């Protein structure tokens, strides 16, 4: 292996935003000697070959994992189990399998049973993304100074975890470990429910289009523009996130609607103090973040 390489061969399955960014980041820092990629659609594989994404693009999942030291599952969460089933028998003993899925408990339950003894499974989730998807959307700096959460189960080989940590750090990420159910609850608050709210707000604006004509678009201010950007995210990915992180999302949505009703009541009853106090509290949270 070259001096900078953390792995000899890395296999990327699913060549979308995250996998393509991983390839460019890996290549830039020389973190692997060889990166092979596979995506289900012929069109994606052709695009990948055309733009030089991966050192090699394979035509099957079995082929891409052959001799790989690290296998990265970068497909929508709902597809992880089927991919794991397909590659399970072809994994090299001692290899590490990881994923980048936005939900962790479900991925662990779906993928784990398909991996043979002697293969290390270290689930992960980079907290980095954009509203773009597909093989042409990736870029080398996507993970720079962004968190990547690793959720190894107790008993996972610490060497395999440490090596994956080094790989993510090499791509510029800040790595922490977290327990899967806690991960899913935290992400329901910080990412999943906000996406649902953005989808809803843009849907409401679209419903009102007949009344407002195209003014919603023409005069869209920063707040609404941010909602439209978030609501442009990949529908397959986000469908799978809500279907697979159902309990945590419903818990947070329940709390959200309670708060929304309280604000609705304060507006209806003209309770300015309640509104002011609420906004003062949330402003302090923002100031604590930046
Ligand atoms: P994407 O839509 O850009 O790419 C997904 C890729 O997977 C596509 O190339 C598609 O062809 C391929 N694919 C789908 N089903 C497949 C299958 N069965 N076998 C092989 N390939 C298949 O998606 P993305 O944004 O790169 O997301 C990938 C994963 O990363 C998802 O699990 C998502 O939850 C997670 N993630 C996304 C973001 C984000 O903001 N986009 C952030 C962090 C994690």
PDB file of C-alpha atoms and ligand atoms in Angstrom, residues 13-19 38-41 44 74-77 79-80 83 100-102 125-126 128-130 133-134 234 237 241, ligand 1:
ATOM      1  CA  UNK A  13     -21.830   0.487  -3.915  1.00  0.00           C
ATOM      2  CA  UNK A  14     -24.314   3.125  -5.132  1.00  0.00           C
ATOM      3  CA  UNK A  15     -22.615   5.944  -6.999  1.00  0.00           C
ATOM      4  CA  UNK A  16     -24.625   8.960  -5.864  1.00  0.00           C
ATOM      5  CA  UNK A  17     -23.770  12.153  -3.995  1.00  0.00           C
ATOM      6  CA  UNK A  18     -22.138  10.469  -0.993  1.00  0.00           C
ATOM      7  CA  UNK A  19     -20.205   7.722  -2.798  1.00  0.00           C
ATOM      8  CA  UNK A  38     -20.912  -0.192  -8.746  1.00  0.00           C
ATOM      9  CA  UNK A  39     -24.413   1.243  -9.185  1.00  0.00           C
ATOM     10  CA  UNK A  40     -27.533  -0.640 -10.161  1.00  0.00           C
ATOM     11  CA  UNK A  41     -28.418   1.433 -13.187  1.00  0.00           C
ATOM     12  CA  UNK A  44     -25.203   5.678 -13.707  1.00  0.00           C
ATOM     13  CA  UNK A  74     -24.088   4.065  -0.230  1.00  0.00           C
ATOM     14  CA  UNK A  75     -27.569   3.181  -1.498  1.00  0.00           C
ATOM     15  CA  UNK A  76     -30.946   4.362  -0.119  1.00  0.00           C
ATOM     16  CA  UNK A  77     -31.615   2.905   3.343  1.00  0.00           C
ATOM     17  CA  UNK A  79     -32.025  -1.052  -0.393  1.00  0.00           C
ATOM     18  CA  UNK A  80     -29.200  -1.858   2.082  1.00  0.00           C
ATOM     19  CA  UNK A  83     -27.368  -5.324  -1.375  1.00  0.00           C
ATOM     20  CA  UNK A 100     -23.516   5.819   5.038  1.00  0.00           C
ATOM     21  CA  UNK A 101     -27.270   5.527   5.596  1.00  0.00           C
ATOM     22  CA  UNK A 102     -29.173   8.301   7.356  1.00  0.00           C
ATOM     23  CA  UNK A 125     -23.322   8.220   8.835  1.00  0.00           C
ATOM     24  CA  UNK A 126     -21.588  11.335   7.517  1.00  0.00           C
ATOM     25  CA  UNK A 128     -22.971  16.094   5.217  1.00  0.00           C
ATOM     26  CA  UNK A 129     -25.025  16.462   2.089  1.00  0.00           C
ATOM     27  CA  UNK A 130     -26.652  18.739  -0.411  1.00  0.00           C
ATOM     28  CA  UNK A 133     -28.058  13.546  -6.063  1.00  0.00           C
ATOM     29  CA  UNK A 134     -26.454  11.213  -8.581  1.00  0.00           C
ATOM     30  CA  UNK A 234     -33.966  13.076  -3.418  1.00  0.00           C
ATOM     31  CA  UNK A 237     -33.757   8.663  -0.105  1.00  0.00           C
ATOM     32  CA  UNK A 241     -35.638   7.703   5.838  1.00  0.00           C
TER      33      UNK A 241
HETATM   34  P1  LIG B   1     -28.106   9.335  -4.453  1.00  0.00           P
HETATM   35  O1  LIG B   1     -29.548   9.292  -4.832  1.00  0.00           O
HETATM   36  O2  LIG B   1     -27.263  10.470  -4.923  1.00  0.00           O
HETATM   37  O3  LIG B   1     -27.406   7.971  -4.914  1.00  0.00           O
HETATM   38  C1  LIG B   1     -27.875   6.698  -4.610  1.00  0.00           C
HETATM   39  C2  LIG B   1     -27.230   5.741  -5.588  1.00  0.00           C
HETATM   40  O4  LIG B   1     -27.575   4.407  -5.233  1.00  0.00           O
HETATM   41  C3  LIG B   1     -27.661   5.953  -7.034  1.00  0.00           C
HETATM   42  O5  LIG B   1     -26.536   5.940  -7.855  1.00  0.00           O
HETATM   43  C4  LIG B   1     -28.523   4.706  -7.329  1.00  0.00           C
HETATM   44  O6  LIG B   1     -28.420   4.322  -8.672  1.00  0.00           O
HETATM   45  C5  LIG B   1     -27.881   3.696  -6.411  1.00  0.00           C
HETATM   46  N1  LIG B   1     -28.744   2.582  -6.028  1.00  0.00           N
HETATM   47  C6  LIG B   1     -30.024   2.639  -5.583  1.00  0.00           C
HETATM   48  N2  LIG B   1     -30.450   1.398  -5.272  1.00  0.00           N
HETATM   49  C7  LIG B   1     -29.405   0.578  -5.521  1.00  0.00           C
HETATM   50  C8  LIG B   1     -29.201  -0.825  -5.417  1.00  0.00           C
HETATM   51  N3  LIG B   1     -30.181  -1.624  -4.976  1.00  0.00           N
HETATM   52  N4  LIG B   1     -27.993  -1.342  -5.770  1.00  0.00           N
HETATM   53  C9  LIG B   1     -26.994  -0.553  -6.205  1.00  0.00           C
HETATM   54  N5  LIG B   1     -27.123   0.770  -6.339  1.00  0.00           N
HETATM   55  C10 LIG B   1     -28.313   1.320  -6.006  1.00  0.00           C
HETATM   56  O7  LIG B   1     -28.064   9.184  -2.868  1.00  0.00           O
HETATM   57  P2  LIG B   1     -27.023   9.726  -1.788  1.00  0.00           P
HETATM   58  O8  LIG B   1     -27.421  11.094  -1.400  1.00  0.00           O
HETATM   59  O9  LIG B   1     -25.642   9.443  -2.211  1.00  0.00           O
HETATM   60  O10 LIG B   1     -27.434   8.772  -0.569  1.00  0.00           O
HETATM   61  C11 LIG B   1     -26.891   7.493  -0.389  1.00  0.00           C
HETATM   62  C12 LIG B   1     -27.036   7.104   1.069  1.00  0.00           C
HETATM   63  O11 LIG B   1     -26.401   8.115   1.860  1.00  0.00           O
HETATM   64  C13 LIG B   1     -28.474   7.009   1.555  1.00  0.00           C
HETATM   65  O12 LIG B   1     -28.607   5.881   2.392  1.00  0.00           O
HETATM   66  C14 LIG B   1     -28.679   8.275   2.367  1.00  0.00           C
HETATM   67  O13 LIG B   1     -29.589   8.060   3.433  1.00  0.00           O
HETATM   68  C15 LIG B   1     -27.280   8.550   2.872  1.00  0.00           C
HETATM   69  N6  LIG B   1     -26.956   9.974   3.129  1.00  0.00           N
HETATM   70  C16 LIG B   1     -27.383  10.969   2.279  1.00  0.00           C
HETATM   71  C17 LIG B   1     -27.094  12.287   2.568  1.00  0.00           C
HETATM   72  C18 LIG B   1     -27.582  13.410   1.673  1.00  0.00           C
HETATM   73  O14 LIG B   1     -27.730  14.544   2.129  1.00  0.00           O
HETATM   74  N7  LIG B   1     -27.848  13.159   0.417  1.00  0.00           N
HETATM   75  C19 LIG B   1     -26.323  12.608   3.700  1.00  0.00           C
HETATM   76  C20 LIG B   1     -25.838  11.577   4.498  1.00  0.00           C
HETATM   77  C21 LIG B   1     -26.173  10.254   4.219  1.00  0.00           C
END
